[in-house]
């Protein structure tokens, strides 16, 4: 992820040129960051689109501290993941803790 500039090539999607980043779902495809806006030193919003272009989602990422990030879905399509061969919605608010 590089929210300052489009500098990351998405594997298999190089024909679209560099983007701000991506998430590889391995099963449910790739979600690409197609636009981003840095709100302030701790918050950014960005738009995710799936590899088919059929679903998009705007999210807000907030830095709580050096190792904790909060991701909040802002509307649109709910992001899903595969569990036991079924698609299930992930929570609209996620907390990520980095381990170093």
Short mmCIF file of N, CA and C in Angstrom, two decimals:
data_model
loop_
_atom_site.label_atom_id
_atom_site.label_comp_id
_atom_site.label_asym_id
_atom_site.label_seq_id
_atom_site.Cartn_x
_atom_site.Cartn_y
_atom_site.Cartn_z
N UNK A 1 0.85 -1.17 0.00
CA UNK A 1 0.00 0.00 0.00
C UNK A 1 0.89 1.24 0.00
N UNK A 2 0.59 2.15 -0.92
CA UNK A 2 1.28 3.44 -0.98
C UNK A 2 0.21 4.49 -1.28
N UNK A 3 -0.29 5.14 -0.24
CA UNK A 3 -1.38 6.10 -0.43
C UNK A 3 -0.91 7.45 -0.93
N UNK A 4 0.41 7.66 -1.00
CA UNK A 4 0.94 8.94 -1.48
C UNK A 4 1.01 9.00 -3.00
N UNK A 5 1.28 7.85 -3.64
CA UNK A 5 1.34 7.85 -5.10
C UNK A 5 1.04 6.45 -5.63
N UNK A 6 0.64 6.40 -6.88
CA UNK A 6 0.36 5.13 -7.54
C UNK A 6 1.68 4.53 -7.97
N UNK A 7 2.20 3.59 -7.18
CA UNK A 7 3.54 3.06 -7.41
C UNK A 7 3.60 1.54 -7.38
N UNK A 8 2.45 0.87 -7.21
CA UNK A 8 2.45 -0.58 -7.02
C UNK A 8 1.74 -1.25 -8.19
N UNK A 9 2.44 -2.19 -8.83
CA UNK A 9 1.82 -2.98 -9.89
C UNK A 9 1.12 -4.18 -9.26
N UNK A 10 -0.14 -4.38 -9.63
CA UNK A 10 -0.92 -5.48 -9.11
C UNK A 10 -0.62 -6.71 -9.97
N UNK A 11 -0.18 -7.83 -9.35
CA UNK A 11 0.15 -9.03 -10.13
C UNK A 11 -1.04 -9.49 -10.99
N UNK A 12 -0.77 -9.68 -12.27
CA UNK A 12 -1.80 -10.10 -13.20
C UNK A 12 -2.63 -8.96 -13.74
N UNK A 13 -2.46 -7.75 -13.21
CA UNK A 13 -3.23 -6.59 -13.64
C UNK A 13 -2.30 -5.46 -14.08
N UNK A 14 -1.09 -5.79 -14.50
CA UNK A 14 -0.10 -4.79 -14.89
C UNK A 14 -0.59 -3.89 -16.01
N UNK A 15 -1.52 -4.39 -16.84
CA UNK A 15 -2.01 -3.61 -17.98
C UNK A 15 -2.73 -2.34 -17.55
N UNK A 16 -3.18 -2.28 -16.28
CA UNK A 16 -3.85 -1.09 -15.76
C UNK A 16 -2.86 -0.06 -15.22
N UNK A 17 -1.59 -0.42 -15.15
CA UNK A 17 -0.57 0.48 -14.64
C UNK A 17 -0.51 0.47 -13.13
N UNK A 18 0.41 1.25 -12.56
CA UNK A 18 0.57 1.29 -11.11
C UNK A 18 -0.68 1.82 -10.40
N UNK A 19 -0.92 1.28 -9.22
CA UNK A 19 -2.04 1.71 -8.37
C UNK A 19 -1.50 2.01 -6.98
N UNK A 20 -2.40 2.39 -6.07
CA UNK A 20 -1.99 2.68 -4.69
C UNK A 20 -1.75 1.42 -3.88
N UNK A 21 -2.19 0.26 -4.34
CA UNK A 21 -1.97 -0.98 -3.62
C UNK A 21 -3.07 -1.98 -3.91
N UNK A 22 -3.03 -3.09 -3.19
CA UNK A 22 -4.03 -4.14 -3.38
C UNK A 22 -4.04 -5.09 -2.19
N UNK A 23 -5.11 -5.87 -2.10
CA UNK A 23 -5.22 -6.97 -1.13
C UNK A 23 -5.50 -8.22 -1.95
N UNK A 24 -4.73 -9.28 -1.73
CA UNK A 24 -4.94 -10.52 -2.45
C UNK A 24 -5.73 -11.48 -1.58
N UNK A 25 -6.93 -11.80 -2.03
CA UNK A 25 -7.79 -12.69 -1.27
C UNK A 25 -7.52 -14.15 -1.52
N UNK A 26 -6.65 -14.48 -2.46
CA UNK A 26 -6.29 -15.84 -2.84
C UNK A 26 -7.47 -16.68 -3.30
N UNK A 27 -8.62 -16.55 -2.72
CA UNK A 27 -9.79 -17.32 -3.11
C UNK A 27 -10.82 -16.43 -3.78
N UNK A 28 -11.09 -15.27 -3.21
CA UNK A 28 -12.13 -14.39 -3.71
C UNK A 28 -11.56 -13.25 -4.55
N UNK A 29 -10.38 -13.43 -5.05
CA UNK A 29 -9.82 -12.44 -5.97
C UNK A 29 -9.04 -11.34 -5.29
N UNK A 30 -8.65 -10.39 -6.13
CA UNK A 30 -7.83 -9.27 -5.69
C UNK A 30 -8.70 -8.03 -5.56
N UNK A 31 -8.51 -7.28 -4.47
CA UNK A 31 -9.15 -5.97 -4.29
C UNK A 31 -8.06 -4.93 -4.46
N UNK A 32 -8.24 -4.02 -5.43
CA UNK A 32 -7.24 -3.01 -5.75
C UNK A 32 -7.64 -1.66 -5.16
N UNK A 33 -6.65 -0.89 -4.73
CA UNK A 33 -6.91 0.47 -4.27
C UNK A 33 -6.88 1.35 -5.51
N UNK A 34 -8.05 1.83 -5.90
CA UNK A 34 -8.16 2.59 -7.15
C UNK A 34 -8.08 4.10 -6.95
N UNK A 35 -8.27 4.57 -5.73
CA UNK A 35 -8.07 5.99 -5.42
C UNK A 35 -7.84 6.13 -3.93
N UNK A 36 -7.18 7.21 -3.55
CA UNK A 36 -6.92 7.43 -2.13
C UNK A 36 -6.85 8.92 -1.84
N UNK A 37 -7.16 9.26 -0.60
CA UNK A 37 -7.06 10.64 -0.13
C UNK A 37 -6.57 10.63 1.31
N UNK A 38 -5.49 11.30 1.57
CA UNK A 38 -4.98 11.40 2.93
C UNK A 38 -5.69 12.58 3.58
N UNK A 39 -6.46 12.29 4.64
CA UNK A 39 -7.26 13.30 5.32
C UNK A 39 -6.40 14.14 6.27
N UNK A 40 -5.59 13.47 7.06
CA UNK A 40 -4.69 14.14 8.00
C UNK A 40 -3.58 13.15 8.34
N UNK A 41 -2.75 13.46 9.30
CA UNK A 41 -1.59 12.60 9.60
C UNK A 41 -1.97 11.22 10.13
N UNK A 42 -3.23 11.03 10.55
CA UNK A 42 -3.64 9.74 11.10
C UNK A 42 -4.75 9.04 10.33
N UNK A 43 -5.34 9.71 9.33
CA UNK A 43 -6.51 9.15 8.65
C UNK A 43 -6.40 9.29 7.14
N UNK A 44 -6.79 8.23 6.45
CA UNK A 44 -6.87 8.25 4.99
C UNK A 44 -8.12 7.50 4.57
N UNK A 45 -8.70 7.90 3.45
CA UNK A 45 -9.80 7.16 2.86
C UNK A 45 -9.33 6.67 1.50
N UNK A 46 -9.81 5.49 1.12
CA UNK A 46 -9.49 4.98 -0.19
C UNK A 46 -10.60 4.07 -0.69
N UNK A 47 -10.62 3.90 -2.01
CA UNK A 47 -11.64 3.09 -2.67
C UNK A 47 -11.00 1.78 -3.13
N UNK A 48 -11.66 0.69 -2.77
CA UNK A 48 -11.25 -0.65 -3.19
C UNK A 48 -12.20 -1.11 -4.29
N UNK A 49 -11.67 -1.75 -5.32
CA UNK A 49 -12.48 -2.36 -6.38
C UNK A 49 -11.99 -3.80 -6.56
N UNK A 50 -12.95 -4.72 -6.77
CA UNK A 50 -12.51 -6.10 -6.97
C UNK A 50 -11.96 -6.27 -8.38
N UNK A 51 -11.29 -7.40 -8.60
CA UNK A 51 -10.60 -7.62 -9.87
C UNK A 51 -11.54 -7.72 -11.06
N UNK A 52 -12.82 -7.95 -10.84
CA UNK A 52 -13.79 -7.99 -11.93
C UNK A 52 -14.39 -6.61 -12.20
N UNK A 53 -14.19 -5.67 -11.27
CA UNK A 53 -14.76 -4.34 -11.40
C UNK A 53 -16.23 -4.29 -11.06
N UNK A 54 -16.76 -5.37 -10.52
CA UNK A 54 -18.20 -5.44 -10.24
C UNK A 54 -18.57 -4.93 -8.86
N UNK A 55 -17.59 -4.81 -7.97
CA UNK A 55 -17.86 -4.34 -6.61
C UNK A 55 -16.82 -3.31 -6.22
N UNK A 56 -17.27 -2.26 -5.53
CA UNK A 56 -16.35 -1.25 -4.99
C UNK A 56 -16.74 -0.97 -3.54
N UNK A 57 -15.78 -0.48 -2.79
CA UNK A 57 -16.02 -0.17 -1.38
C UNK A 57 -15.10 0.95 -0.97
N UNK A 58 -15.65 1.98 -0.34
CA UNK A 58 -14.83 3.04 0.23
C UNK A 58 -14.57 2.72 1.69
N UNK A 59 -13.32 2.88 2.12
CA UNK A 59 -12.95 2.58 3.51
C UNK A 59 -12.14 3.74 4.08
N UNK A 60 -12.17 3.84 5.39
CA UNK A 60 -11.37 4.82 6.11
C UNK A 60 -10.37 4.05 6.97
N UNK A 61 -9.11 4.42 6.87
CA UNK A 61 -8.05 3.80 7.66
C UNK A 61 -7.52 4.83 8.64
N UNK A 62 -7.52 4.49 9.93
CA UNK A 62 -7.08 5.41 10.98
C UNK A 62 -5.96 4.75 11.77
N UNK A 63 -4.90 5.50 12.01
CA UNK A 63 -3.79 5.02 12.84
C UNK A 63 -4.12 5.34 14.29
N UNK A 64 -4.24 4.29 15.10
CA UNK A 64 -4.48 4.48 16.54
C UNK A 64 -3.16 4.77 17.25
N UNK A 65 -2.16 3.95 16.96
CA UNK A 65 -0.82 4.12 17.53
C UNK A 65 0.15 3.39 16.60
N UNK A 66 1.40 3.21 17.01
CA UNK A 66 2.43 2.62 16.14
C UNK A 66 2.08 1.22 15.65
N UNK A 67 1.24 0.50 16.37
CA UNK A 67 0.97 -0.89 15.98
C UNK A 67 -0.51 -1.22 15.77
N UNK A 68 -1.40 -0.24 15.90
CA UNK A 68 -2.83 -0.52 15.76
C UNK A 68 -3.46 0.40 14.71
N UNK A 69 -4.16 -0.23 13.77
CA UNK A 69 -4.86 0.48 12.70
C UNK A 69 -6.32 0.08 12.70
N UNK A 70 -7.21 1.03 12.45
CA UNK A 70 -8.64 0.77 12.38
C UNK A 70 -9.09 0.96 10.94
N UNK A 71 -9.84 -0.02 10.41
CA UNK A 71 -10.39 0.05 9.07
C UNK A 71 -11.90 0.05 9.17
N UNK A 72 -12.54 1.06 8.60
CA UNK A 72 -13.98 1.21 8.68
C UNK A 72 -14.57 1.32 7.28
N UNK A 73 -15.47 0.40 6.93
CA UNK A 73 -16.16 0.48 5.65
C UNK A 73 -17.13 1.65 5.68
N UNK A 74 -17.12 2.45 4.62
CA UNK A 74 -17.91 3.68 4.60
C UNK A 74 -19.25 3.53 3.88
N UNK A 75 -19.53 2.41 3.31
CA UNK A 75 -20.79 2.23 2.59
C UNK A 75 -20.55 1.34 1.39
N UNK A 76 -21.54 1.26 0.52
CA UNK A 76 -21.39 0.44 -0.68
C UNK A 76 -21.47 -1.04 -0.36
N UNK A 77 -20.78 -1.80 -1.16
CA UNK A 77 -20.80 -3.25 -1.06
C UNK A 77 -20.06 -3.71 0.19
N UNK A 78 -20.57 -4.72 0.84
CA UNK A 78 -19.90 -5.31 1.98
C UNK A 78 -18.81 -6.25 1.47
N UNK A 79 -17.62 -6.15 2.01
CA UNK A 79 -16.52 -7.03 1.62
C UNK A 79 -16.77 -8.41 2.23
N UNK A 80 -16.53 -9.45 1.41
CA UNK A 80 -16.79 -10.82 1.85
C UNK A 80 -15.52 -11.65 1.76
N UNK A 81 -15.53 -12.74 2.50
CA UNK A 81 -14.44 -13.72 2.42
C UNK A 81 -15.07 -15.10 2.37
N UNK A 82 -14.27 -16.09 2.01
CA UNK A 82 -14.76 -17.46 1.91
C UNK A 82 -14.50 -18.17 3.23
N UNK A 83 -15.56 -18.79 3.78
CA UNK A 83 -15.47 -19.62 4.97
C UNK A 83 -16.24 -20.90 4.69
N UNK A 84 -15.57 -22.03 4.77
CA UNK A 84 -16.21 -23.33 4.49
C UNK A 84 -16.96 -23.32 3.17
N UNK A 85 -16.31 -22.81 2.12
CA UNK A 85 -16.85 -22.77 0.76
C UNK A 85 -18.07 -21.86 0.59
N UNK A 86 -18.31 -20.96 1.54
CA UNK A 86 -19.41 -20.00 1.44
C UNK A 86 -18.86 -18.59 1.64
N UNK A 87 -19.48 -17.62 0.94
CA UNK A 87 -19.10 -16.22 1.14
C UNK A 87 -19.80 -15.67 2.36
N UNK A 88 -19.02 -15.08 3.26
CA UNK A 88 -19.58 -14.45 4.45
C UNK A 88 -19.07 -13.02 4.54
N UNK A 89 -19.91 -12.13 5.06
CA UNK A 89 -19.53 -10.72 5.21
C UNK A 89 -18.49 -10.59 6.31
N UNK A 90 -17.51 -9.72 6.07
CA UNK A 90 -16.58 -9.41 7.15
C UNK A 90 -17.15 -8.22 7.91
N UNK A 91 -16.76 -8.04 9.16
CA UNK A 91 -17.28 -6.90 9.94
C UNK A 91 -16.97 -5.57 9.25
N UNK A 92 -17.84 -4.59 9.43
CA UNK A 92 -17.65 -3.27 8.82
C UNK A 92 -16.49 -2.51 9.46
N UNK A 93 -16.15 -2.86 10.70
CA UNK A 93 -15.02 -2.24 11.40
C UNK A 93 -14.03 -3.33 11.78
N UNK A 94 -12.78 -3.13 11.38
CA UNK A 94 -11.73 -4.10 11.69
C UNK A 94 -10.58 -3.39 12.39
N UNK A 95 -9.95 -4.09 13.33
CA UNK A 95 -8.75 -3.59 13.99
C UNK A 95 -7.58 -4.47 13.59
N UNK A 96 -6.50 -3.84 13.12
CA UNK A 96 -5.30 -4.56 12.73
C UNK A 96 -4.20 -4.21 13.72
N UNK A 97 -3.57 -5.23 14.28
CA UNK A 97 -2.44 -5.05 15.20
C UNK A 97 -1.19 -5.60 14.54
N UNK A 98 -0.19 -4.74 14.35
CA UNK A 98 1.07 -5.16 13.77
C UNK A 98 1.94 -5.79 14.85
N UNK A 99 2.54 -6.89 14.50
CA UNK A 99 3.48 -7.53 15.41
C UNK A 99 4.87 -7.40 14.83
N UNK A 100 5.76 -6.90 15.62
CA UNK A 100 7.14 -6.68 15.14
C UNK A 100 8.10 -7.55 15.86
#
